[in-house]
Amino acid sequence: MNYSYMKVFYTVAKYQNISKASKELDVSQPAVSRIIANLEEEYHTRLFLRSKFGVTLTREGLNLYDTIKGPYAELEKLENSIEGVINLKESVVHIGATATALYCFLFTFLEVLKREFPLVTFRLYTDSSSNLLEMVNRGTVDFAFVTTPFDVDDDIEIDSFYKLNTILIAPSSYKNIIQGKVLMKSLIKYPFVLLNREMQFRQHVDDFLNKNNIRLKPTYEVDSSSTLLPMVENNYGLTFIPDVMAERSIKEGKCFKVDILEDIPIRHVSFAIRKDASYSNIIYDIKEAILKRVIK
């Protein structure tokens, strides 16, 4: 795969949308589609599944994306750093965030950052907490918003600031079946949608279940926390989810919060940055702006 093809594949995979990728790359949509088709022919496999909502990676496509995203993100950052030296009025800041941190906190806070730093371009990278902490360590991202639980090296400074309350939700069709306060054990007969075991939020859920001596085998396992809510709304089963992510859906009656007797431990969004790295002044200014507003 040459560099140009890699860049097109990486951008389409990142946005999961050919139209958005073509705008980012400043290349026509037919050209982007043609390059993807050429790649699929070269690898003798489908890399994306198309739908009216965009594209999603196949298993083979995801394997390829996981292989190239780290090296490409570092190369992308190097290119932006060179551009920043040429044009000192503009800066590019690379931010990592878990899907949960992005949906529950960062989407809103980015508006604040953009107002305070109007000349800065913010590049976002989403991944698991463990992978993002590695990216912070390598310098692939300038800092990251990660969600507990996670293991961290002594080289990384962690500030936990935003509380995440985990709740159990069920499809609206279950309202006549599940009523009042209930024991978690009484619900395991129903279908559940959980994240894969490798993901931190799944570990958090499993720790809660194990602590209460509950053995739960999910009917469905997914690889992104952003998939949990649509699965429940479409009647596939119950799930655990940060309350902020389900707030609107609960208000609209697409699902409801199940009132369980057991207490689910609180999680946090944490700000992660290397202790000994030499950052530009803009990074320290942004760090100060973030921590001044959110650390209590």
Short mmCIF file of C-alpha atoms in Angstrom, two decimals:
data_model
loop_
_atom_site.label_atom_id
_atom_site.label_comp_id
_atom_site.label_asym_id
_atom_site.label_seq_id
_atom_site.Cartn_x
_atom_site.Cartn_y
_atom_site.Cartn_z
CA MET A 1 0.00 0.00 0.00
CA ASN A 2 1.48 3.40 -0.94
CA TYR A 3 1.28 6.44 1.33
CA SER A 4 -1.57 8.11 -0.60
CA TYR A 5 -3.73 5.00 -0.42
CA MET A 6 -2.93 4.59 3.26
CA LYS A 7 -3.97 8.18 3.92
CA VAL A 8 -7.29 7.72 2.12
CA PHE A 9 -8.05 4.45 3.91
CA TYR A 10 -7.08 5.93 7.31
CA THR A 11 -9.26 9.03 6.79
CA VAL A 12 -12.33 7.08 5.63
CA ALA A 13 -11.92 4.68 8.58
CA LYS A 14 -11.56 7.58 11.02
CA TYR A 15 -14.69 9.42 9.84
CA GLN A 16 -16.66 6.32 8.73
CA ASN A 17 -18.02 8.53 5.98
CA ILE A 18 -16.70 8.93 2.42
CA SER A 19 -18.15 12.44 2.03
CA LYS A 20 -16.44 13.74 5.19
CA ALA A 21 -13.20 11.99 4.22
CA SER A 22 -13.22 13.57 0.76
CA LYS A 23 -13.61 17.05 2.30
CA GLU A 24 -10.76 16.38 4.75
CA LEU A 25 -8.52 15.10 1.95
CA ASP A 26 -9.72 17.70 -0.61
CA VAL A 27 -10.32 14.84 -3.04
CA SER A 28 -13.54 14.07 -4.92
CA GLN A 29 -15.87 11.39 -3.53
CA PRO A 30 -15.59 9.23 -6.67
CA ALA A 31 -11.80 9.30 -6.34
CA VAL A 32 -11.99 8.23 -2.69
CA SER A 33 -14.42 5.42 -3.56
CA ARG A 34 -12.17 4.30 -6.41
CA ILE A 35 -9.11 4.12 -4.14
CA ILE A 36 -11.04 2.07 -1.57
CA ALA A 37 -12.21 -0.27 -4.35
CA ASN A 38 -8.61 -0.63 -5.56
CA LEU A 39 -7.47 -1.49 -2.03
CA GLU A 40 -10.20 -4.09 -1.64
CA GLU A 41 -9.18 -5.62 -4.95
CA GLU A 42 -5.50 -5.58 -3.90
CA TYR A 43 -6.25 -7.32 -0.59
CA HIS A 44 -8.95 -9.60 -2.05
CA THR A 45 -11.39 -8.68 0.72
CA ARG A 46 -13.99 -6.09 1.68
CA LEU A 47 -12.65 -3.39 3.97
CA PHE A 48 -15.89 -1.42 4.47
CA LEU A 49 -19.61 -2.13 4.60
CA ARG A 50 -21.67 0.60 2.93
CA SER A 51 -25.02 1.94 4.15
CA LYS A 52 -27.06 5.13 3.79
CA PHE A 53 -25.52 6.34 7.09
CA GLY A 54 -21.91 5.96 5.92
CA VAL A 55 -19.42 3.11 6.05
CA THR A 56 -18.27 0.74 8.79
CA LEU A 57 -15.12 -1.33 8.92
CA THR A 58 -15.32 -5.05 8.32
CA ARG A 59 -13.23 -7.30 10.56
CA GLU A 60 -10.45 -7.29 7.94
CA GLY A 61 -10.73 -3.52 7.61
CA LEU A 62 -10.54 -3.08 11.37
CA ASN A 63 -7.42 -5.24 11.52
CA LEU A 64 -5.79 -3.08 8.85
CA TYR A 65 -6.86 0.14 10.60
CA ASP A 66 -5.49 -1.06 13.96
CA THR A 67 -2.17 -1.84 12.24
CA ILE A 68 -1.68 1.56 10.60
CA LYS A 69 -3.46 4.05 12.88
CA GLY A 70 -0.60 4.41 15.39
CA PRO A 71 2.20 5.01 12.85
CA TYR A 72 -0.03 7.18 10.68
CA ALA A 73 -1.19 9.35 13.61
CA GLU A 74 2.46 9.97 14.53
CA LEU A 75 3.29 10.87 10.93
CA GLU A 76 0.26 13.15 10.79
CA LYS A 77 1.38 14.90 13.96
CA LEU A 78 4.89 15.39 12.55
CA GLU A 79 3.45 16.96 9.38
CA ASN A 80 1.32 19.31 11.46
CA SER A 81 4.30 20.27 13.65
CA ILE A 82 6.28 21.23 10.55
CA GLU A 83 3.33 23.29 9.31
CA GLY A 84 3.17 24.98 12.72
CA VAL A 85 6.81 26.03 12.48
CA ILE A 86 6.18 27.54 9.05
CA ASN A 87 3.05 29.38 10.19
CA LEU A 88 3.48 30.38 13.83
CA LYS A 89 0.01 31.95 14.01
CA GLU A 90 -1.62 28.55 13.80
CA SER A 91 -1.20 25.42 15.94
CA VAL A 92 -2.50 21.87 15.82
CA VAL A 93 -3.30 20.14 19.12
CA HIS A 94 -3.77 16.37 19.19
CA ILE A 95 -6.32 15.18 21.75
CA GLY A 96 -7.10 11.58 22.62
CA ALA A 97 -10.43 10.58 24.16
CA THR A 98 -12.35 7.42 24.91
CA ALA A 99 -15.80 7.25 23.33
CA THR A 100 -17.32 7.69 26.79
CA ALA A 101 -15.21 10.77 27.58
CA LEU A 102 -16.06 12.20 24.16
CA TYR A 103 -19.84 11.81 24.51
CA CYS A 104 -20.13 12.59 28.22
CA PHE A 105 -17.73 15.52 28.53
CA LEU A 106 -15.53 16.55 25.63
CA PHE A 107 -18.19 17.41 23.03
CA THR A 108 -19.41 20.27 25.22
CA PHE A 109 -16.02 21.36 26.51
CA LEU A 110 -14.53 21.62 23.01
CA GLU A 111 -16.74 24.67 22.45
CA VAL A 112 -15.02 26.36 25.39
CA LEU A 113 -11.55 25.49 24.08
CA LYS A 114 -12.38 26.74 20.60
CA ARG A 115 -13.59 30.08 21.97
CA GLU A 116 -10.43 30.54 24.06
CA PHE A 117 -8.04 29.29 21.36
CA PRO A 118 -9.64 30.31 18.03
CA LEU A 119 -6.48 29.79 15.93
CA VAL A 120 -5.91 26.23 17.14
CA THR A 121 -6.98 23.21 15.11
CA PHE A 122 -7.97 20.33 17.38
CA ARG A 123 -7.36 16.80 16.06
CA LEU A 124 -9.32 14.09 17.90
CA TYR A 125 -8.35 10.44 18.25
CA THR A 126 -10.69 7.93 19.91
CA ASP A 127 -9.51 4.65 21.41
CA SER A 128 -9.51 2.66 24.64
CA SER A 129 -7.97 4.16 27.80
CA SER A 130 -4.98 1.78 27.70
CA ASN A 131 -4.21 2.56 24.04
CA LEU A 132 -4.62 6.30 24.60
CA LEU A 133 -2.22 6.23 27.55
CA GLU A 134 0.33 4.55 25.29
CA MET A 135 -0.25 7.30 22.72
CA VAL A 136 0.36 9.93 25.41
CA ASN A 137 3.57 8.14 26.38
CA ARG A 138 4.78 7.98 22.77
CA GLY A 139 3.80 11.57 22.07
CA THR A 140 1.27 10.60 19.39
CA VAL A 141 -1.29 12.79 21.20
CA ASP A 142 -0.50 15.82 23.36
CA PHE A 143 -2.91 14.73 26.09
CA ALA A 144 -5.91 12.46 26.52
CA PHE A 145 -9.20 12.15 28.33
CA VAL A 146 -9.37 8.59 29.64
CA THR A 147 -11.97 6.78 31.73
CA THR A 148 -11.40 4.56 34.74
CA PRO A 149 -10.47 1.82 35.36
CA PHE A 150 -6.96 1.86 33.84
CA ASP A 151 -3.31 1.19 34.70
CA VAL A 152 -0.89 4.07 34.27
CA ASP A 153 2.91 4.53 34.19
CA ASP A 154 4.70 6.86 36.60
CA ASP A 155 5.68 9.03 33.60
CA ILE A 156 2.08 10.16 33.08
CA GLU A 157 0.31 12.76 35.18
CA ILE A 158 -3.34 11.93 35.90
CA ASP A 159 -6.03 14.35 37.12
CA SER A 160 -9.45 12.77 37.73
CA PHE A 161 -12.16 15.39 37.54
CA TYR A 162 -15.48 14.32 35.99
CA LYS A 163 -17.76 11.79 37.72
CA LEU A 164 -19.47 9.15 35.62
CA ASN A 165 -22.55 7.53 37.10
CA THR A 166 -23.27 4.11 35.60
CA ILE A 167 -26.92 3.09 35.31
CA LEU A 168 -28.79 0.07 33.99
CA ILE A 169 -31.28 0.76 31.19
CA ALA A 170 -33.88 -1.38 29.44
CA PRO A 171 -36.00 -1.04 26.27
CA SER A 172 -39.31 0.78 26.73
CA SER A 173 -41.10 -2.49 25.90
CA TYR A 174 -39.88 -3.87 29.25
CA LYS A 175 -41.69 -1.26 31.36
CA ASN A 176 -44.57 -3.57 32.20
CA ILE A 177 -42.18 -6.43 32.99
CA ILE A 178 -39.60 -4.67 35.20
CA GLN A 179 -41.18 -2.45 37.84
CA GLY A 180 -40.04 -0.91 41.13
CA LYS A 181 -36.76 -1.64 42.88
CA VAL A 182 -35.33 -4.99 41.82
CA LEU A 183 -32.34 -7.17 42.61
CA MET A 184 -29.78 -7.41 39.87
CA LYS A 185 -29.90 -11.21 40.12
CA SER A 186 -33.56 -11.19 39.09
CA LEU A 187 -32.68 -9.61 35.73
CA ILE A 188 -30.10 -12.03 34.38
CA LYS A 189 -32.84 -14.05 32.65
CA TYR A 190 -33.28 -11.17 30.18
CA PRO A 191 -31.01 -10.51 27.19
CA PHE A 192 -28.06 -8.18 27.85
CA VAL A 193 -25.83 -6.12 25.57
CA LEU A 194 -22.31 -5.57 26.93
CA LEU A 195 -18.97 -4.38 25.63
CA ASN A 196 -16.20 -6.83 24.78
CA ARG A 197 -14.22 -8.17 27.73
CA GLU A 198 -11.07 -6.36 26.59
CA MET A 199 -12.64 -2.93 27.16
CA GLN A 200 -12.29 -0.99 30.41
CA PHE A 201 -15.99 -0.30 30.86
CA ARG A 202 -16.74 -4.02 30.56
CA GLN A 203 -14.15 -4.64 33.30
CA HIS A 204 -15.95 -2.07 35.45
CA VAL A 205 -19.28 -3.85 34.88
CA ASP A 206 -17.75 -7.29 35.51
CA ASP A 207 -16.18 -6.06 38.78
CA PHE A 208 -19.60 -4.87 39.94
CA LEU A 209 -21.27 -8.16 38.97
CA ASN A 210 -18.54 -10.30 40.56
CA LYS A 211 -18.70 -8.28 43.77
CA ASN A 212 -22.40 -9.16 43.98
CA ASN A 213 -21.84 -12.83 43.02
CA ILE A 214 -23.74 -12.45 39.77
CA ARG A 215 -22.84 -14.48 36.70
CA LEU A 216 -24.16 -12.83 33.58
CA LYS A 217 -23.67 -14.10 30.04
CA PRO A 218 -24.51 -11.35 27.54
CA THR A 219 -26.59 -12.13 24.47
CA TYR A 220 -24.67 -9.54 22.46
CA GLU A 221 -21.14 -8.12 22.79
CA VAL A 222 -20.15 -4.92 20.96
CA ASP A 223 -16.86 -3.08 20.50
CA SER A 224 -17.95 0.52 21.15
CA SER A 225 -19.86 2.18 23.98
CA SER A 226 -21.65 4.31 21.37
CA THR A 227 -23.37 1.12 20.13
CA LEU A 228 -24.94 0.24 23.49
CA LEU A 229 -27.78 2.78 23.47
CA PRO A 230 -29.03 2.07 19.92
CA MET A 231 -29.07 -1.65 20.74
CA VAL A 232 -31.33 -1.03 23.75
CA GLU A 233 -33.54 1.43 21.84
CA ASN A 234 -34.04 -1.25 19.19
CA ASN A 235 -35.17 -3.79 21.78
CA TYR A 236 -32.10 -6.06 21.84
CA GLY A 237 -31.80 -6.11 25.63
CA LEU A 238 -30.60 -4.33 28.76
CA THR A 239 -27.24 -2.64 29.23
CA PHE A 240 -25.08 -0.66 31.64
CA ILE A 241 -24.24 2.83 30.42
CA PRO A 242 -23.09 6.25 31.76
CA ASP A 243 -26.22 8.18 32.67
CA VAL A 244 -25.27 11.19 30.52
CA MET A 245 -25.24 9.04 27.37
CA ALA A 246 -28.78 7.79 28.01
CA GLU A 247 -30.32 11.03 29.31
CA ARG A 248 -32.04 12.15 26.10
CA SER A 249 -33.24 8.67 25.18
CA ILE A 250 -34.83 8.24 28.61
CA LYS A 251 -36.58 11.62 28.27
CA GLU A 252 -37.91 10.64 24.86
CA GLY A 253 -39.23 7.34 26.21
CA LYS A 254 -37.02 5.15 24.00
CA CYS A 255 -35.68 3.36 27.08
CA PHE A 256 -35.90 3.66 30.87
CA LYS A 257 -33.61 3.44 33.89
CA VAL A 258 -33.95 0.20 35.84
CA ASP A 259 -33.99 0.86 39.59
CA ILE A 260 -31.70 -1.83 41.03
CA LEU A 261 -31.04 -2.30 44.75
CA GLU A 262 -27.25 -2.68 44.36
CA ASP A 263 -24.98 0.38 44.14
CA ILE A 264 -22.83 0.61 41.01
CA PRO A 265 -19.41 2.20 41.74
CA ILE A 266 -18.66 5.63 40.29
CA ARG A 267 -16.14 6.05 37.45
CA HIS A 268 -14.20 9.15 36.42
CA VAL A 269 -12.98 10.90 33.31
CA SER A 270 -9.30 11.72 33.84
CA PHE A 271 -6.92 14.12 32.13
CA ALA A 272 -3.63 12.43 31.15
CA ILE A 273 -0.41 14.14 30.04
CA ARG A 274 3.29 13.26 30.18
CA LYS A 275 5.14 14.72 33.18
CA ASP A 276 8.52 15.25 31.55
CA ALA A 277 7.63 16.10 27.95
CA SER A 278 8.66 19.38 26.33
CA TYR A 279 5.40 20.86 25.07
CA SER A 280 4.82 24.12 23.25
CA ASN A 281 3.40 26.99 25.27
CA ILE A 282 -0.02 26.50 23.67
CA ILE A 283 -0.28 22.99 25.20
CA TYR A 284 0.46 24.32 28.68
CA ASP A 285 -2.05 27.14 28.16
CA ILE A 286 -4.73 24.65 27.12
CA LYS A 287 -3.89 22.33 30.02
CA GLU A 288 -4.22 25.24 32.47
CA ALA A 289 -7.53 26.30 30.89
CA ILE A 290 -8.92 22.76 31.19
CA LEU A 291 -7.81 22.09 34.75
CA LYS A 292 -8.82 25.57 35.96
CA ARG A 293 -12.37 24.99 34.75
CA VAL A 294 -12.96 21.36 35.65
CA ILE A 295 -10.70 20.32 38.57
CA LYS A 296 -12.48 20.87 41.89
#
